[in-house]
mmCIF file of C-alpha atoms in Angstrom:
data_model
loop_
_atom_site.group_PDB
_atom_site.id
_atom_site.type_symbol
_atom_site.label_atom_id
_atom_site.label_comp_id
_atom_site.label_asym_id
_atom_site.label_seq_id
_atom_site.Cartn_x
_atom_site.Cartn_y
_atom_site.Cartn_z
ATOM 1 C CA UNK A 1 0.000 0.000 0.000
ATOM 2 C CA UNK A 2 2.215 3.264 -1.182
ATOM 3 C CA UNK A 3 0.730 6.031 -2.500
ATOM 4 C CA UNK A 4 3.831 8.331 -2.468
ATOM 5 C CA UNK A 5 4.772 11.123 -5.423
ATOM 6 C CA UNK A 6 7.703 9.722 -6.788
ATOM 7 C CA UNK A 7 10.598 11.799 -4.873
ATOM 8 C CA UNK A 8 13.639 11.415 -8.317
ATOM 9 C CA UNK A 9 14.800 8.769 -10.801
ATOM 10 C CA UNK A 10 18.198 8.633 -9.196
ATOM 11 C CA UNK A 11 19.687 5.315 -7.950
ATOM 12 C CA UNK A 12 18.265 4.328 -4.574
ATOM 13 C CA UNK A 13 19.915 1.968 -1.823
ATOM 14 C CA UNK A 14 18.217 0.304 1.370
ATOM 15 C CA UNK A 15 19.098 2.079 5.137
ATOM 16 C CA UNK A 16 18.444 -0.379 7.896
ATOM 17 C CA UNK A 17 17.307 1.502 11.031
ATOM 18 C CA UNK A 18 16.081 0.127 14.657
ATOM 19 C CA UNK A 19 12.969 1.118 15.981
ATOM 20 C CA UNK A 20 12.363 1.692 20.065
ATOM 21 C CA UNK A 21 10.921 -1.913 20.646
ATOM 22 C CA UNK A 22 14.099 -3.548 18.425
ATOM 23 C CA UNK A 23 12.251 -3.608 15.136
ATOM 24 C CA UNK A 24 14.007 -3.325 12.099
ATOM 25 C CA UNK A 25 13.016 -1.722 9.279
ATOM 26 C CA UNK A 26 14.973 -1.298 5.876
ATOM 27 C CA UNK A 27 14.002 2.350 4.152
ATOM 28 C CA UNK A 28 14.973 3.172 0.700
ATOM 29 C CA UNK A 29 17.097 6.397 0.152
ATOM 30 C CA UNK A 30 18.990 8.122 -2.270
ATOM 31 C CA UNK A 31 23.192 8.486 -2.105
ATOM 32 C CA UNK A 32 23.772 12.402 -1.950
ATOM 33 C CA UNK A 33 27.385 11.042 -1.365
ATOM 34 C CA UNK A 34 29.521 11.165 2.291
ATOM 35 C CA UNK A 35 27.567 9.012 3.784
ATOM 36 C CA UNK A 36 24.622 11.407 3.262
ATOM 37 C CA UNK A 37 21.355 9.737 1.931
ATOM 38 C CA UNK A 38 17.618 11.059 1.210
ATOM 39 C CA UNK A 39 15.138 8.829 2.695
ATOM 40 C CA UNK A 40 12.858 7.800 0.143
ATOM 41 C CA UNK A 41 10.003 5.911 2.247
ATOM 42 C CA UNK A 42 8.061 6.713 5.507
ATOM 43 C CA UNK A 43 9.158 5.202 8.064
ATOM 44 C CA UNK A 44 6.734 2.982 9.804
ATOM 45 C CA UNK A 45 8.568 2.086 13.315
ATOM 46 C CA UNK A 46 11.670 4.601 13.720
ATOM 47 C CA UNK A 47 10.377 7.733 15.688
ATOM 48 C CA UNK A 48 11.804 11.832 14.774
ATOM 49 C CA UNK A 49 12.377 10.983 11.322
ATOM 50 C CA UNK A 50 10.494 11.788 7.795
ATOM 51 C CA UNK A 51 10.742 10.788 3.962
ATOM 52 C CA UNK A 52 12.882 12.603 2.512
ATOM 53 C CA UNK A 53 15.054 13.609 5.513
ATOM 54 C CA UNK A 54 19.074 13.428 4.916
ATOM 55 C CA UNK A 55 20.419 10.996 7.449
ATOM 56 C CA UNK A 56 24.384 9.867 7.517
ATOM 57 C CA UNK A 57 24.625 5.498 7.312
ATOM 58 C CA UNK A 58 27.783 3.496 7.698
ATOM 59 C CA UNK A 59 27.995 0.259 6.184
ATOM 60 C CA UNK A 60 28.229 -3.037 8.666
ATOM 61 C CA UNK A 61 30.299 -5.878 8.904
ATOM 62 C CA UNK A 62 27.559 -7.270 5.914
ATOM 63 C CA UNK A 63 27.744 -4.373 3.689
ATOM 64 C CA UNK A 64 23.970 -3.556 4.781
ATOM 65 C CA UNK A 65 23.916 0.293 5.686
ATOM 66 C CA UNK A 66 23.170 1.107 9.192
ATOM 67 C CA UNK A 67 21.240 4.643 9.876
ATOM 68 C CA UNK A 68 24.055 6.329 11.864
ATOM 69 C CA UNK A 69 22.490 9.694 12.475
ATOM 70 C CA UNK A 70 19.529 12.743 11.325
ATOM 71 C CA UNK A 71 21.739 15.223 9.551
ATOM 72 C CA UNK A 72 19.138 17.763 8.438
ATOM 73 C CA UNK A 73 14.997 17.924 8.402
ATOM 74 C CA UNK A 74 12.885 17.531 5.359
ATOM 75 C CA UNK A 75 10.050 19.883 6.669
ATOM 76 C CA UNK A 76 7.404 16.823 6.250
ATOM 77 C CA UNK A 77 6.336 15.240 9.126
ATOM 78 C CA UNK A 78 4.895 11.473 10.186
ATOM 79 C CA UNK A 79 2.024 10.682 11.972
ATOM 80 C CA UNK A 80 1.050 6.444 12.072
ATOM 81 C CA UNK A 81 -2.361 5.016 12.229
ATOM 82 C CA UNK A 82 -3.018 1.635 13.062
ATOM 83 C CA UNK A 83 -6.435 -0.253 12.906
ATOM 84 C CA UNK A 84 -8.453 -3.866 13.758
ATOM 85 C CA UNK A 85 -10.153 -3.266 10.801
ATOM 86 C CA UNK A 86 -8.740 -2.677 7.380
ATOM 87 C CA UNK A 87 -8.332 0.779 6.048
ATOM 88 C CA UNK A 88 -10.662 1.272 2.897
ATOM 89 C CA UNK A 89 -9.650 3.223 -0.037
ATOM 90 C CA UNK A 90 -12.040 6.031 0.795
ATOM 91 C CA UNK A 91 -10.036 6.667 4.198
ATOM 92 C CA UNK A 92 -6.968 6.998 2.148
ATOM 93 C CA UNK A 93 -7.984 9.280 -0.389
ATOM 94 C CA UNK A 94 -9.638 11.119 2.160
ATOM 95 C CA UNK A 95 -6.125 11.666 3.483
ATOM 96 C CA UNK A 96 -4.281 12.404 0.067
ATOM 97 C CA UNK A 97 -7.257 14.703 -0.081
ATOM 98 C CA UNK A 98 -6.194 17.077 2.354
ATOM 99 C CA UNK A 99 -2.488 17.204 0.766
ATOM 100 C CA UNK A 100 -1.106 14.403 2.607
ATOM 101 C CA UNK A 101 0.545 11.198 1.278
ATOM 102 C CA UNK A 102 0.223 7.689 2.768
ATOM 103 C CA UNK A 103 2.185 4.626 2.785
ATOM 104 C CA UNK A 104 1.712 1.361 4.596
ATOM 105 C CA UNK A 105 3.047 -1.530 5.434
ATOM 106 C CA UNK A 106 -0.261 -3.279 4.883
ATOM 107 C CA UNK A 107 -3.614 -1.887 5.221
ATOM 108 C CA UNK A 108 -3.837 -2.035 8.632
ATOM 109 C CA UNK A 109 -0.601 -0.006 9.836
ATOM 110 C CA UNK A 110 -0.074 3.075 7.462
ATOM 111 C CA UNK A 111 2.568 6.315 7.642
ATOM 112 C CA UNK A 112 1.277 9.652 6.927
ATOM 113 C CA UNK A 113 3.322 11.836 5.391
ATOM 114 C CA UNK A 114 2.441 15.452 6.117
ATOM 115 C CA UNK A 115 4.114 17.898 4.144
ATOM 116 C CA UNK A 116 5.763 21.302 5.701
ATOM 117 C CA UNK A 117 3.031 23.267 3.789
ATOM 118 C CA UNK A 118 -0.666 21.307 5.508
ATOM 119 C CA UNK A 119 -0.788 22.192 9.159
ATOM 120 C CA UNK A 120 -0.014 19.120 10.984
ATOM 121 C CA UNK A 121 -3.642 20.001 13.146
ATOM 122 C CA UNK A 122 -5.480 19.506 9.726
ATOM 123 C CA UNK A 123 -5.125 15.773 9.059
ATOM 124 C CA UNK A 124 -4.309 14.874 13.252
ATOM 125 C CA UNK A 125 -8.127 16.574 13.752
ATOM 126 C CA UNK A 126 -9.092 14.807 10.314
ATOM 127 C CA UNK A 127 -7.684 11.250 12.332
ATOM 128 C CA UNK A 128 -9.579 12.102 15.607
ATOM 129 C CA UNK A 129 -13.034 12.761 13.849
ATOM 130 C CA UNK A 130 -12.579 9.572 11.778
ATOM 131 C CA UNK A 131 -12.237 7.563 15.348
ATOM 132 C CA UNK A 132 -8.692 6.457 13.914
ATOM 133 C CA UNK A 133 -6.208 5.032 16.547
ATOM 134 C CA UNK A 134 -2.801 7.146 15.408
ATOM 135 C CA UNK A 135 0.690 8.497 17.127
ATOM 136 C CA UNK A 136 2.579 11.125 16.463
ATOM 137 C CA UNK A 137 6.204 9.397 14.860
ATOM 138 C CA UNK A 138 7.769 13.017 13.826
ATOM 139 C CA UNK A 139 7.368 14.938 15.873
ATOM 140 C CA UNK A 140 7.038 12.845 18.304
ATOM 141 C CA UNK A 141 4.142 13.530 20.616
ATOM 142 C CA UNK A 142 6.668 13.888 23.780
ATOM 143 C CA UNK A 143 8.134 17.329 21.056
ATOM 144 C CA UNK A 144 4.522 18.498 20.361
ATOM 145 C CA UNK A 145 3.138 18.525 24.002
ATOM 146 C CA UNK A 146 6.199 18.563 26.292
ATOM 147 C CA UNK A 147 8.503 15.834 28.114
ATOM 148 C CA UNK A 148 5.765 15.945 30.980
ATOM 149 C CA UNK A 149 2.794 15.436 29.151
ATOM 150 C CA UNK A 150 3.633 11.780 28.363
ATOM 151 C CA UNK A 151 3.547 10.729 32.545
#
């Protein structure tokens, strides 16, 4: 389930990174050279990142590149909804609708992309009035209400 504007034709390469509970997760990205890449997916575990944010990866003892570090923000931001039921198509479009993109990693357990210009309010209020179950990803909900609002 992807429904992402394609971001360039340039040669893409896979980033492994760890999410908080262990879980890996392999992103595509694009080589901007240095050990700089573009993300080219939204990330569906890892937490303060975004497609198309530049992060630095170092190759492993395998050759598989290993994210290292964010080197600089995108402007889009992530928010993750999750669901017993199956999302339907109209849900989705509903959310490309109001200028975000989606991809999932099946129809249950999607990333929003929300890009720097839609108010990240606009599809969070659009999730709460659907009765979705989401979380904030990037920001993460600890940057958009304060370290003591998560206790």
């Amino acid at each position: 389930v992807r429904w992402h504007p394609v971001a360039s034709d340039e040669p893409t390469t896979k980033i492994a990174l760890r999410g908080p509970g262990g879980e890996i997760e392999t992103l595509w990205a694009v080589d901007l050279g240095r050990d700089h890449y573009r993300l080219d997916n939204t990330p569906w575990y890892a937490y303060g990142i975004s497609w198309q944010d530049v992060v630095e990866a170092q190759p492993d003892e395998h050759g598989q590149l290993q994210f290292v570090k964010l080197v600089s923000k995108s402007g889009n931001r992530t928010v993750r909804i999750t669901a017993e039921q199956p999302f339907t198509d109209e849900l989705l479009q509903k959310v490309v609708s109001l200028g975000a993109t989606y991809e999932g990693a099946n129809r249950r357990y999607i990333g929003i992309n929300v890009p720097r210009e839609l108010g990240l309010d606009v599809v969070t209020s659009f999730l709460i009035n659907e009765g979705v179950t989401w979380e904030y990803a990037d920001p993460t909900y600890e940057e958009v209400h304060g370290p003591r609002a998560a206790t």
